[in-house]
Short mmCIF file of C-alpha atoms (C1' of nucleotides) in Angstrom, two decimals:
data_model
loop_
_atom_site.label_atom_id
_atom_site.label_comp_id
_atom_site.label_asym_id
_atom_site.label_seq_id
_atom_site.Cartn_x
_atom_site.Cartn_y
_atom_site.Cartn_z
CA MET A 1 -9.36 2.38 -8.50
CA SER A 2 -7.80 0.40 -11.36
CA VAL A 3 -4.61 -1.62 -10.19
CA LEU A 4 -2.90 -1.00 -13.60
CA LEU A 5 -3.06 3.00 -13.79
CA GLU A 6 -2.64 3.84 -9.90
CA GLN A 7 -0.05 6.11 -9.85
CA PRO A 8 3.40 5.92 -7.59
CA ILE A 9 2.78 7.31 -4.23
CA THR A 10 5.47 6.12 -2.08
CA SER A 11 9.05 5.20 -2.89
CA SER A 12 8.42 1.49 -2.90
CA ASP A 13 5.60 1.87 -5.32
CA LYS A 14 7.80 3.65 -7.60
CA THR A 15 10.65 1.22 -7.37
CA PHE A 16 8.23 -1.46 -7.74
CA TYR A 17 6.91 -0.10 -10.96
CA ARG A 18 10.25 0.77 -12.41
CA LEU A 19 11.59 -2.84 -11.34
CA ARG A 20 8.45 -4.58 -12.86
CA LYS A 21 8.82 -2.80 -16.09
CA ASP A 22 12.38 -3.43 -16.54
CA ILE A 23 11.62 -7.27 -15.99
CA VAL A 24 8.68 -7.25 -17.93
CA GLU A 25 10.59 -5.67 -20.94
CA GLY A 26 13.82 -7.50 -20.37
CA GLN A 27 16.03 -4.82 -19.47
CA ILE A 28 16.69 -6.87 -16.22
CA CYS A 29 17.46 -10.55 -17.90
CA ALA A 30 14.92 -13.45 -17.22
CA GLY A 31 16.95 -15.74 -14.68
CA SER A 32 18.96 -12.92 -13.77
CA LYS A 33 20.02 -12.12 -9.63
CA LEU A 34 18.20 -9.45 -8.11
CA SER A 35 20.86 -7.87 -5.67
CA GLU A 36 19.23 -5.66 -2.82
CA THR A 37 22.33 -3.62 -2.31
CA GLU A 38 23.10 -2.93 -5.87
CA LEU A 39 19.74 -1.95 -6.83
CA SER A 40 19.73 0.42 -3.91
CA THR A 41 22.39 2.30 -4.97
CA LYS A 42 21.48 2.01 -8.53
CA TYR A 43 18.41 3.27 -7.96
CA GLN A 44 19.09 5.52 -4.91
CA VAL A 45 16.86 4.30 -2.39
CA SER A 46 17.36 2.23 0.59
CA ARG A 47 17.66 -1.23 0.78
CA ALA A 48 14.43 -1.43 2.90
CA VAL A 49 12.75 0.22 -0.02
CA VAL A 50 14.13 -2.26 -2.59
CA ARG A 51 13.10 -5.19 -0.44
CA GLU A 52 9.75 -4.22 -0.23
CA ALA A 53 9.41 -3.93 -4.09
CA ILE A 54 11.07 -7.20 -4.45
CA ASN A 55 8.43 -8.76 -2.05
CA ARG A 56 5.73 -6.96 -4.21
CA LEU A 57 7.54 -8.71 -7.26
CA GLU A 58 7.06 -11.75 -5.84
CA THR A 59 3.55 -11.75 -5.20
CA CYS A 60 3.48 -11.21 -9.24
CA ASN A 61 5.31 -13.99 -9.83
CA LEU A 62 7.82 -12.44 -11.74
CA VAL A 63 10.56 -13.17 -9.21
CA GLU A 64 11.61 -15.92 -6.77
CA ARG A 65 12.87 -15.61 -3.53
CA LYS A 66 14.91 -17.85 -1.16
CA PRO A 67 15.56 -16.91 2.50
CA ASN A 68 19.18 -15.76 2.94
CA ILE A 69 20.08 -16.35 -0.57
CA GLY A 70 18.13 -13.88 -2.50
CA ALA A 71 15.72 -13.13 -5.10
CA ARG A 72 16.10 -13.93 -9.19
CA VAL A 73 14.01 -13.20 -11.91
CA VAL A 74 11.92 -16.23 -13.00
CA SER A 75 13.14 -17.55 -16.48
CA LEU A 76 10.92 -18.23 -19.41
CA SER A 77 10.45 -21.89 -20.77
CA SER A 78 7.99 -23.69 -22.79
CA GLU A 79 6.86 -25.65 -19.82
CA GLY A 80 6.44 -22.64 -17.62
CA LEU A 81 4.29 -20.80 -20.37
CA ILE A 82 1.82 -24.03 -21.05
CA GLU A 83 1.31 -23.78 -16.81
CA LEU A 84 0.73 -20.35 -17.07
CA TYR A 85 -1.49 -20.50 -20.16
CA GLN A 86 -3.81 -23.43 -18.52
CA VAL A 87 -4.39 -21.31 -15.60
CA ARG A 88 -5.02 -18.23 -17.69
CA GLU A 89 -7.54 -20.14 -19.91
CA ALA A 90 -9.42 -21.36 -16.84
CA LEU A 91 -9.58 -17.87 -15.25
CA GLU A 92 -10.27 -15.72 -18.20
CA GLY A 93 -12.91 -18.22 -19.42
CA MET A 94 -14.17 -17.90 -16.11
CA ALA A 95 -14.09 -13.89 -16.45
CA ALA A 96 -15.76 -14.14 -19.91
CA ARG A 97 -18.63 -15.83 -18.13
CA GLN A 98 -19.08 -13.79 -15.43
CA ALA A 99 -18.65 -10.62 -17.44
CA ALA A 100 -21.72 -11.82 -19.70
CA ARG A 101 -23.50 -12.29 -16.50
CA ASN A 102 -22.56 -8.78 -14.53
CA MET A 103 -21.50 -6.39 -17.12
CA THR A 104 -24.04 -3.61 -17.32
CA ASP A 105 -25.11 -2.62 -20.65
CA GLN A 106 -23.20 0.63 -20.41
CA ASP A 107 -20.15 -1.50 -19.93
CA ILE A 108 -20.59 -3.38 -22.98
CA ALA A 109 -21.22 -0.33 -24.88
CA ASP A 110 -18.11 1.17 -23.99
CA LEU A 111 -16.24 -1.97 -25.01
CA ASN A 112 -17.41 -1.92 -28.30
CA ALA A 113 -16.18 1.39 -28.75
CA LEU A 114 -12.92 0.32 -27.54
CA LEU A 115 -12.80 -2.18 -30.30
CA THR A 116 -13.69 0.20 -32.89
CA SER A 117 -11.65 2.80 -31.97
CA HIS A 118 -8.64 0.26 -31.83
CA SER A 119 -9.73 -1.18 -35.11
CA ALA A 120 -9.75 2.36 -36.79
CA LYS A 121 -6.08 3.03 -35.32
CA VAL A 122 -4.96 -0.25 -36.93
CA LYS A 123 -6.09 0.58 -39.96
CA ASP A 124 -4.52 4.07 -40.07
CA GLY A 125 -1.21 2.12 -39.45
CA GLN A 126 -0.58 4.22 -36.04
CA SER A 127 -0.10 0.90 -34.07
CA TYR A 128 -0.11 -2.96 -33.69
CA TYR A 129 -3.00 -4.21 -32.39
CA GLN A 130 -1.32 -6.50 -29.75
CA GLU A 131 -0.17 -3.56 -27.96
CA ALA A 132 -2.87 -1.19 -28.14
CA GLY A 133 -5.85 -3.26 -28.17
CA ASP A 134 -5.28 -6.52 -26.37
CA VAL A 135 -4.10 -5.54 -23.09
CA ASP A 136 -6.99 -3.30 -22.62
CA PHE A 137 -9.78 -5.72 -24.01
CA HIS A 138 -8.79 -8.43 -21.35
CA TYR A 139 -8.53 -5.97 -18.60
CA ARG A 140 -12.17 -4.96 -19.33
CA ILE A 141 -13.46 -8.26 -19.32
CA ILE A 142 -11.66 -9.17 -16.26
CA GLN A 143 -13.00 -6.04 -14.45
CA GLY A 144 -16.47 -6.59 -16.09
CA SER A 145 -16.71 -10.10 -14.08
CA LYS A 146 -16.95 -8.03 -11.18
CA ASN A 147 -15.47 -10.94 -9.07
CA GLN A 148 -12.77 -8.76 -6.80
CA HIS A 149 -10.89 -12.56 -6.04
CA LEU A 150 -10.83 -13.25 -9.83
CA ILE A 151 -9.88 -9.68 -10.65
CA ALA A 152 -7.00 -9.40 -7.66
CA LEU A 153 -5.82 -13.08 -9.14
CA LEU A 154 -5.62 -12.44 -12.63
CA ILE A 155 -4.05 -8.69 -12.25
CA ASN A 156 -1.65 -9.14 -9.50
CA GLY A 157 -0.59 -12.69 -10.13
CA ILE A 158 -0.66 -13.45 -13.66
CA TYR A 159 -1.07 -10.80 -15.92
CA HIS A 160 2.23 -9.02 -15.67
CA LEU A 161 3.82 -12.54 -16.31
CA VAL A 162 1.76 -12.96 -19.51
CA ARG A 163 3.03 -9.63 -20.64
CA MET A 164 6.69 -10.74 -19.91
CA TYR A 165 6.20 -13.88 -22.15
CA ARG A 166 4.74 -11.54 -24.92
CA VAL A 167 7.12 -8.47 -24.55
CA GLN A 168 10.15 -10.55 -24.64
CA LEU A 169 9.06 -12.71 -27.46
CA GLY A 170 8.23 -9.80 -29.59
CA MET A 171 4.35 -10.65 -30.15
CA ALA A 172 3.37 -7.36 -32.07
CA GLY A 173 3.38 -9.21 -35.79
CA PRO A 174 0.56 -11.41 -37.21
CA ARG A 175 -2.74 -12.42 -35.94
CA VAL A 176 -3.65 -8.80 -35.44
CA THR A 177 -6.95 -9.04 -37.58
CA THR A 178 -7.85 -12.86 -36.10
CA ALA A 179 -7.47 -11.70 -32.52
CA PHE A 180 -9.51 -8.35 -33.56
CA ASP A 181 -12.32 -10.57 -34.90
CA GLU A 182 -12.08 -13.12 -31.74
CA HIS A 183 -12.54 -10.21 -29.56
CA ARG A 184 -15.77 -9.11 -31.47
CA ASN A 185 -17.06 -12.56 -31.01
CA ILE A 186 -16.38 -12.51 -27.52
CA VAL A 187 -17.76 -9.04 -26.98
CA GLN A 188 -21.03 -10.29 -29.39
CA ALA A 189 -21.55 -13.07 -27.00
CA ILE A 190 -21.50 -11.12 -23.44
CA SER A 191 -23.70 -8.60 -25.38
CA ASN A 192 -26.03 -11.66 -26.08
CA ARG A 193 -25.68 -12.64 -22.10
CA ASP A 194 -24.65 -16.32 -23.45
CA GLU A 195 -22.10 -17.24 -20.68
CA GLU A 196 -21.32 -20.67 -22.22
CA LEU A 197 -20.18 -19.23 -25.64
CA ALA A 198 -18.58 -16.17 -24.08
CA GLU A 199 -16.41 -18.84 -21.87
CA MET A 200 -15.74 -21.18 -24.86
CA LEU A 201 -14.42 -18.38 -27.20
CA MET A 202 -12.65 -16.78 -24.68
CA ARG A 203 -10.85 -20.26 -24.19
CA ARG A 204 -10.32 -20.78 -27.58
CA HIS A 205 -9.16 -16.96 -27.72
CA ILE A 206 -6.48 -17.73 -25.37
CA LEU A 207 -5.17 -21.08 -26.59
CA TYR A 208 -4.86 -19.78 -29.80
CA SER A 209 -2.76 -17.14 -28.48
CA MET A 210 -0.73 -19.75 -26.54
CA ASN A 211 0.15 -21.65 -29.95
CA ASN A 212 1.25 -18.53 -31.51
CA ILE A 213 3.57 -17.59 -28.33
CA GLN A 214 4.65 -21.23 -28.14
CA ARG A 215 5.48 -21.28 -31.79
CA LYS A 216 7.94 -18.29 -31.27
CA LEU A 217 9.30 -19.46 -27.79
CA GLN A 218 10.20 -22.71 -29.43
CA GLN A 219 12.10 -20.98 -32.31
CA THR A 220 14.22 -18.89 -29.60
CA GLU A 221 15.01 -22.07 -27.60
CA SER A 222 16.28 -23.91 -30.81
CA ASN A 223 18.08 -20.59 -31.86
CA GLN A 224 20.14 -20.62 -28.49
CA GLU A 225 20.55 -24.59 -28.99
CA GLU A 226 22.38 -23.74 -32.34
CA ARG A 227 24.46 -21.25 -30.60
CA SER A 228 25.53 -23.34 -27.83
CA MET B 1 8.58 -28.90 -0.09
CA SER B 2 5.32 -28.17 1.00
CA VAL B 3 4.07 -24.56 1.12
CA LEU B 4 1.97 -25.34 4.45
CA LEU B 5 4.19 -27.58 5.88
CA GLU B 6 7.66 -25.59 5.78
CA GLN B 7 9.03 -24.73 9.15
CA PRO B 8 9.87 -21.02 10.18
CA ILE B 9 13.41 -20.19 9.18
CA THR B 10 13.59 -16.60 9.69
CA SER B 11 12.29 -14.49 12.20
CA SER B 12 9.79 -13.08 9.86
CA ASP B 13 8.77 -16.51 9.15
CA LYS B 14 7.82 -17.29 12.39
CA THR B 15 5.86 -14.08 12.98
CA PHE B 16 4.02 -14.60 9.55
CA TYR B 17 3.04 -17.83 10.86
CA ARG B 18 2.17 -16.68 14.12
CA LEU B 19 -0.33 -14.08 12.67
CA ARG B 20 -1.46 -16.25 10.03
CA LYS B 21 -2.61 -18.66 12.61
CA ASP B 22 -4.12 -16.06 14.73
CA ILE B 23 -6.04 -14.58 12.21
CA VAL B 24 -7.48 -18.05 10.38
CA GLU B 25 -8.49 -19.12 14.09
CA GLY B 26 -10.17 -15.81 14.72
CA GLN B 27 -7.77 -14.84 17.79
CA ILE B 28 -7.24 -11.55 15.80
CA CYS B 29 -11.03 -10.41 14.67
CA ALA B 30 -11.86 -10.19 10.91
CA GLY B 31 -11.81 -6.56 10.23
CA SER B 32 -9.45 -5.50 12.84
CA LYS B 33 -6.41 -3.14 12.36
CA LEU B 34 -3.05 -4.80 12.55
CA SER B 35 -0.71 -1.84 14.08
CA GLU B 36 2.98 -2.46 13.14
CA THR B 37 4.20 -0.89 16.33
CA GLU B 38 1.43 -3.01 18.72
CA LEU B 39 2.57 -6.27 17.38
CA SER B 40 6.32 -5.60 17.25
CA THR B 41 6.08 -5.09 21.25
CA LYS B 42 3.52 -7.84 21.13
CA TYR B 43 5.66 -10.43 19.68
CA GLN B 44 9.23 -8.98 20.76
CA VAL B 45 10.65 -8.64 17.30
CA SER B 46 11.37 -5.36 15.22
CA ARG B 47 9.18 -3.53 13.15
CA ALA B 48 10.67 -4.46 10.03
CA VAL B 49 9.50 -8.06 10.82
CA VAL B 50 6.33 -7.31 11.29
CA ARG B 51 6.17 -5.30 8.08
CA GLU B 52 7.26 -8.34 5.94
CA ALA B 53 5.11 -10.79 7.78
CA ILE B 54 1.99 -8.39 7.10
CA ASN B 55 3.06 -8.01 3.13
CA ARG B 56 2.78 -11.78 3.07
CA LEU B 57 -0.50 -11.98 4.88
CA GLU B 58 -1.65 -9.26 1.81
CA THR B 59 -0.53 -11.90 -0.45
CA CYS B 60 -2.42 -14.53 0.91
CA ASN B 61 -5.43 -12.07 0.79
CA LEU B 62 -6.03 -12.36 4.57
CA VAL B 63 -5.46 -8.40 5.30
CA GLU B 64 -5.66 -5.60 3.01
CA ARG B 65 -2.92 -2.78 3.18
CA LYS B 66 -3.06 1.11 2.46
CA PRO B 67 -0.19 3.34 2.12
CA ASN B 68 0.26 5.62 4.86
CA ILE B 69 -2.96 4.32 6.82
CA GLY B 70 -2.24 0.45 7.69
CA ALA B 71 -3.55 -3.16 7.14
CA ARG B 72 -6.56 -4.50 8.27
CA VAL B 73 -7.87 -8.12 8.73
CA VAL B 74 -10.43 -8.81 5.76
CA SER B 75 -13.81 -9.21 7.03
CA LEU B 76 -15.88 -12.19 6.07
CA SER B 77 -18.99 -11.64 4.05
CA SER B 78 -21.73 -13.51 2.22
CA GLU B 79 -20.57 -11.63 -0.90
CA GLY B 80 -16.73 -12.39 -0.13
CA LEU B 81 -17.51 -15.97 0.22
CA ILE B 82 -19.31 -16.46 -2.91
CA GLU B 83 -16.79 -14.93 -4.85
CA LEU B 84 -14.34 -16.82 -2.94
CA TYR B 85 -15.82 -20.03 -3.85
CA GLN B 86 -16.61 -19.15 -7.33
CA VAL B 87 -12.88 -18.75 -7.92
CA ARG B 88 -12.32 -21.96 -5.94
CA GLU B 89 -14.44 -24.01 -7.94
CA ALA B 90 -12.95 -23.27 -11.41
CA LEU B 91 -9.21 -23.40 -9.91
CA GLU B 92 -9.93 -26.80 -8.04
CA GLY B 93 -11.89 -28.19 -10.57
CA MET B 94 -9.48 -27.51 -13.18
CA ALA B 95 -6.79 -28.87 -10.47
CA ALA B 96 -9.13 -32.38 -10.49
CA ARG B 97 -8.84 -32.60 -13.94
CA GLN B 98 -5.21 -32.08 -14.25
CA ALA B 99 -4.56 -34.47 -11.55
CA ALA B 100 -6.46 -36.95 -13.56
CA ARG B 101 -4.20 -36.42 -16.12
CA ASN B 102 -0.65 -36.04 -14.01
CA MET B 103 -1.28 -38.05 -10.68
CA THR B 104 1.36 -41.37 -10.58
CA ASP B 105 -0.29 -44.63 -9.45
CA GLN B 106 1.45 -44.66 -6.59
CA ASP B 107 0.03 -40.78 -5.75
CA ILE B 108 -3.52 -42.17 -6.34
CA ALA B 109 -2.75 -45.24 -4.11
CA ASP B 110 -1.27 -42.86 -1.31
CA LEU B 111 -4.47 -40.55 -1.46
CA ASN B 112 -6.66 -43.59 -1.55
CA ALA B 113 -4.71 -44.97 1.72
CA LEU B 114 -5.15 -41.39 3.14
CA LEU B 115 -8.86 -41.52 2.67
CA THR B 116 -9.19 -45.20 4.39
CA SER B 117 -7.06 -44.16 7.56
CA HIS B 118 -9.04 -41.14 7.82
CA SER B 119 -12.45 -43.18 7.53
CA ALA B 120 -11.35 -45.28 10.31
CA LYS B 121 -10.81 -42.71 12.65
CA VAL B 122 -13.90 -40.92 12.24
CA LYS B 123 -15.55 -44.20 12.88
CA ASP B 124 -13.57 -44.49 15.75
CA GLY B 125 -14.69 -41.08 17.08
CA GLN B 126 -11.18 -39.64 17.10
CA SER B 127 -11.77 -36.66 15.06
CA TYR B 128 -14.44 -34.64 12.51
CA TYR B 129 -13.71 -35.41 9.40
CA GLN B 130 -13.55 -31.79 8.05
CA GLU B 131 -10.58 -30.87 10.04
CA ALA B 132 -8.67 -34.23 9.61
CA GLY B 133 -9.02 -35.01 6.08
CA ASP B 134 -10.38 -32.21 4.09
CA VAL B 135 -7.70 -30.28 4.26
CA ASP B 136 -5.41 -33.11 3.43
CA PHE B 137 -7.32 -34.31 1.03
CA HIS B 138 -7.77 -30.85 -1.02
CA TYR B 139 -4.03 -30.53 -0.40
CA ARG B 140 -3.00 -33.84 -2.48
CA ILE B 141 -5.40 -32.86 -5.22
CA ILE B 142 -3.95 -29.44 -5.90
CA GLN B 143 -0.43 -30.82 -5.64
CA GLY B 144 -1.34 -33.70 -7.96
CA SER B 145 -2.04 -31.13 -10.60
CA LYS B 146 1.63 -30.59 -11.00
CA ASN B 147 1.22 -27.21 -12.29
CA GLN B 148 3.03 -24.98 -10.42
CA HIS B 149 1.15 -21.71 -11.18
CA LEU B 150 -1.99 -23.57 -9.98
CA ILE B 151 -0.58 -25.12 -7.07
CA ALA B 152 0.88 -21.36 -5.70
CA LEU B 153 -2.27 -19.81 -6.92
CA LEU B 154 -4.38 -21.83 -4.76
CA ILE B 155 -2.32 -22.80 -1.56
CA ASN B 156 -0.87 -18.88 -1.25
CA GLY B 157 -3.96 -17.25 -2.43
CA ILE B 158 -7.06 -18.47 -1.49
CA TYR B 159 -6.81 -21.54 0.89
CA HIS B 160 -5.90 -20.29 3.70
CA LEU B 161 -8.77 -17.59 3.28
CA VAL B 162 -10.82 -20.81 2.97
CA ARG B 163 -9.88 -21.98 6.21
CA MET B 164 -10.70 -18.88 7.78
CA TYR B 165 -14.19 -19.02 6.83
CA ARG B 166 -14.83 -22.51 7.90
CA VAL B 167 -12.72 -22.18 11.09
CA GLN B 168 -14.50 -19.25 12.20
CA LEU B 169 -18.06 -20.39 11.22
CA GLY B 170 -17.32 -23.64 13.40
CA MET B 171 -17.18 -25.96 10.38
CA ALA B 172 -16.92 -29.04 12.11
CA GLY B 173 -20.13 -30.49 12.25
CA PRO B 174 -22.75 -32.30 9.85
CA ARG B 175 -21.39 -33.10 6.27
CA VAL B 176 -18.66 -35.55 7.55
CA THR B 177 -19.84 -38.60 5.82
CA THR B 178 -21.15 -37.07 2.80
CA ALA B 179 -18.02 -35.32 2.27
CA PHE B 180 -16.31 -38.50 2.80
CA ASP B 181 -18.29 -40.17 -0.01
CA GLU B 182 -17.52 -37.35 -2.23
CA HIS B 183 -13.97 -37.61 -2.08
CA ARG B 184 -13.88 -41.14 -2.45
CA ASN B 185 -15.95 -40.65 -5.73
CA ILE B 186 -13.44 -37.76 -7.06
CA VAL B 187 -10.65 -40.29 -6.28
CA GLN B 188 -12.06 -42.94 -8.14
CA ALA B 189 -12.71 -40.73 -11.44
CA ILE B 190 -9.07 -39.57 -11.09
CA SER B 191 -7.86 -43.26 -10.50
CA ASN B 192 -10.10 -44.04 -14.00
CA ARG B 193 -8.00 -41.08 -15.87
CA ASP B 194 -11.63 -39.64 -16.22
CA GLU B 195 -10.50 -35.98 -16.45
CA GLU B 196 -14.19 -34.46 -17.23
CA LEU B 197 -15.80 -36.77 -14.52
CA ALA B 198 -12.97 -35.76 -11.87
CA GLU B 199 -13.43 -31.93 -12.45
CA MET B 200 -17.40 -32.10 -12.34
CA LEU B 201 -17.38 -33.87 -9.29
CA MET B 202 -15.06 -31.70 -7.63
CA ARG B 203 -16.90 -28.73 -8.85
CA ARG B 204 -20.30 -29.58 -7.56
CA HIS B 205 -18.22 -30.78 -3.90
CA ILE B 206 -16.83 -27.51 -3.52
CA LEU B 207 -20.51 -25.96 -4.68
CA TYR B 208 -22.16 -28.06 -1.77
CA SER B 209 -19.50 -27.30 0.61
CA MET B 210 -20.23 -23.46 -0.22
CA ASN B 211 -23.98 -23.95 0.54
CA ASN B 212 -23.37 -25.57 3.48
CA ILE B 213 -20.61 -22.70 4.61
CA GLN B 214 -23.16 -20.12 3.57
CA ARG B 215 -26.52 -21.39 5.50
CA LYS B 216 -24.11 -20.86 8.65
CA LEU B 217 -22.94 -17.68 7.79
CA GLN B 218 -26.36 -16.18 7.11
CA GLN B 219 -27.32 -17.50 10.71
CA THR B 220 -24.58 -15.80 11.99
CA GLU B 221 -25.31 -12.42 10.02
CA SER B 222 -29.14 -12.69 11.11
CA ASN B 223 -27.86 -13.15 14.73
CA GLN B 224 -25.90 -10.19 14.40
CA GLU B 225 -29.10 -8.27 13.05
CA GLU B 226 -31.02 -9.49 16.06
CA ARG B 227 -28.37 -8.07 18.76
CA SER B 228 -28.49 -4.73 17.14
"C1'" DC C 1 46.05 -32.82 -9.08
"C1'" DA C 2 41.86 -33.36 -6.42
"C1'" DT C 3 39.36 -32.62 -2.38
"C1'" DG C 4 38.33 -30.88 2.20
"C1'" DA C 5 38.91 -27.30 5.95
"C1'" DC C 6 39.25 -22.55 6.89
"C1'" DT C 7 39.12 -17.76 6.22
"C1'" DA C 8 37.64 -13.50 3.63
"C1'" DT C 9 34.18 -11.53 1.34
"C1'" DA C 10 29.62 -10.37 -0.05
"C1'" DT C 11 24.40 -10.68 0.76
"C1'" DT C 12 20.42 -11.22 3.13
"C1'" DG C 13 18.13 -10.35 8.10
"C1'" DT C 14 17.24 -7.54 11.89
"C1'" DC C 15 17.00 -3.45 14.38
"C1'" DG C 16 16.43 1.34 16.11
"C1'" DA C 17 15.84 5.86 14.84
"C1'" DC C 18 14.48 9.65 12.06
"C1'" DA C 19 11.21 11.79 8.48
"C1'" DC C 20 6.39 12.26 7.01
"C1'" DT C 21 1.43 11.27 6.68
"C1'" DT C 22 -2.71 10.35 9.28
"C1'" DT C 23 -5.65 10.64 13.20
"C1'" DT C 24 -6.80 12.73 17.19
"C1'" DT C 25 -7.12 16.10 20.81
"C1'" DG C 26 -7.74 20.63 22.43
"C1'" DC C 27 -9.23 25.25 22.22
"C1'" DA C 28 -11.21 29.68 20.04
"C1'" DG C 29 -15.00 31.60 17.85
"C1'" DA C 30 -19.95 31.42 16.57
"C1'" DT D 1 -23.39 22.94 21.93
"C1'" DC D 2 -21.50 22.94 17.40
"C1'" DT D 3 -17.84 23.72 13.63
"C1'" DG D 4 -13.35 24.54 12.30
"C1'" DC D 5 -8.56 25.52 12.67
"C1'" DA D 6 -4.13 24.26 14.86
"C1'" DA D 7 -1.28 21.58 17.99
"C1'" DA D 8 0.25 17.11 19.39
"C1'" DA D 9 0.15 12.33 19.49
"C1'" DA D 10 0.30 8.06 17.27
"C1'" DG D 11 1.48 5.48 12.89
"C1'" DT D 12 3.48 4.46 8.54
"C1'" DG D 13 7.87 5.13 5.35
"C1'" DT D 14 12.53 5.45 4.75
"C1'" DC D 15 17.26 5.12 6.33
"C1'" DG D 16 21.99 3.22 7.80
"C1'" DA D 17 24.22 0.30 10.62
"C1'" DC D 18 24.98 -4.24 13.00
"C1'" DA D 19 24.34 -9.46 12.95
"C1'" DA D 20 23.69 -13.63 10.82
"C1'" DT D 21 24.25 -16.65 6.77
"C1'" DA D 22 25.78 -18.22 2.27
"C1'" DT D 23 29.34 -17.70 -1.25
"C1'" DA D 24 34.33 -17.30 -3.10
"C1'" DG D 25 38.72 -17.65 -2.37
"C1'" DT D 26 42.80 -19.99 -0.23
"C1'" DC D 27 45.85 -23.22 1.91
"C1'" DA D 28 47.17 -27.53 3.40
"C1'" DT D 29 46.66 -32.46 3.03
"C1'" DG D 30 45.79 -36.78 0.57
#
DNA sequence: CATGACTATATTGTCGACACTTTTTGCAGA
DNA sequence: TCTGCAAAAAGTGTCGACAATATAGTCATG
């Protein structure tokens, strides 16, 4: 029962997924207000449904809500990115460590197969690595930790926010091959059951990733500076 | 604007706080079902209010909800405790590290004063240390990290669940003085701006605490075994 | 012209009712 | 007595309306 792939059952679910997609991909601007009435007419559902969806978006840290005032989409900032990635580094580092302890040999074999298949696709030019492989890779490591609290915190709490930063800053370009090698090394460490190394490599991998995104974000911010 | 002490504004808030208290303190049993209709008549509010409150309890990881079926209070188990404390160790360890970096001198002075005042109260026999001091102490370190994501994750995500384990297992007895010394040492490390040591001491402190709770929990579980 | 109070508007919070799903109950047949 | 199905009951999901609060606009006053 994966959290990411579970399909919508109730109307609230569908609205939640729709809104989340629109926010992560930037169709709804960062920092903009989410009006319950407006969304309910737009999506042809009752306000109660929209309300529930917004509540769940708040749990994902994608929107902020204030009583009697309303909800706003979070805004992306350099400071926010750093804080987010500090937490991510600690949690995913821990996930990698636990994965080295708790993944079955079968899990590891599957993960290796995944990497290989992604590698092939990239060489064929079918897709960039980030979109195709990165999400799946991290997702599997997280699941591999087998710690339900950790999984919930990462998947519900920070993962979609990470995606929001990446998607909206257009992270699909470079770092493709280097990221792939880093992934290989992490899996190798897990395969060797070397918890210490697995954690360290994952932490570095995430740190590199943050530096990469931050460069892009600062470009964006300085562009906005020029325009204003 | 503390998350713990914010006072109820809306009816949903009040219901949420009431339910949370009842769950954490065990007036509503672990594992029991939360019926929306039942609670709405009991608390004299509409079902929408109860629904919203339950949603927020789910965000705190205090209840689990399934579509079309309903919400249940989480149940306490030895495995759950271990998973929870593993996450807590990583996150609060990180909080201590960041607190050593980001707390102001004033923050640290206040924290020392807090410890001293708690120490005095304990010597007077006014209260046990756990209840009076522990929560505040950890709360301040978490805030001292000044990382909003980390703060949100800890306060909203795991702190009340930790409290639930502690309260329901009657954690107020021993470990009072040792915990106090551990707190002193952590603050000392923070005061020296020794990030490495602060994190390590905090991690150990939490580890000891877990061992302590786990002993109690296994006693409880083996008692239940005998009875059945 | 700036400022402050007041009104009007828009938005969120709460409610009770209905629709749909799940669970229980009761009965028929083996 | 046990099993399987159908109807009834209970519970959650969704809806539109009203109440309470916040925001915008207006006007009077300094």
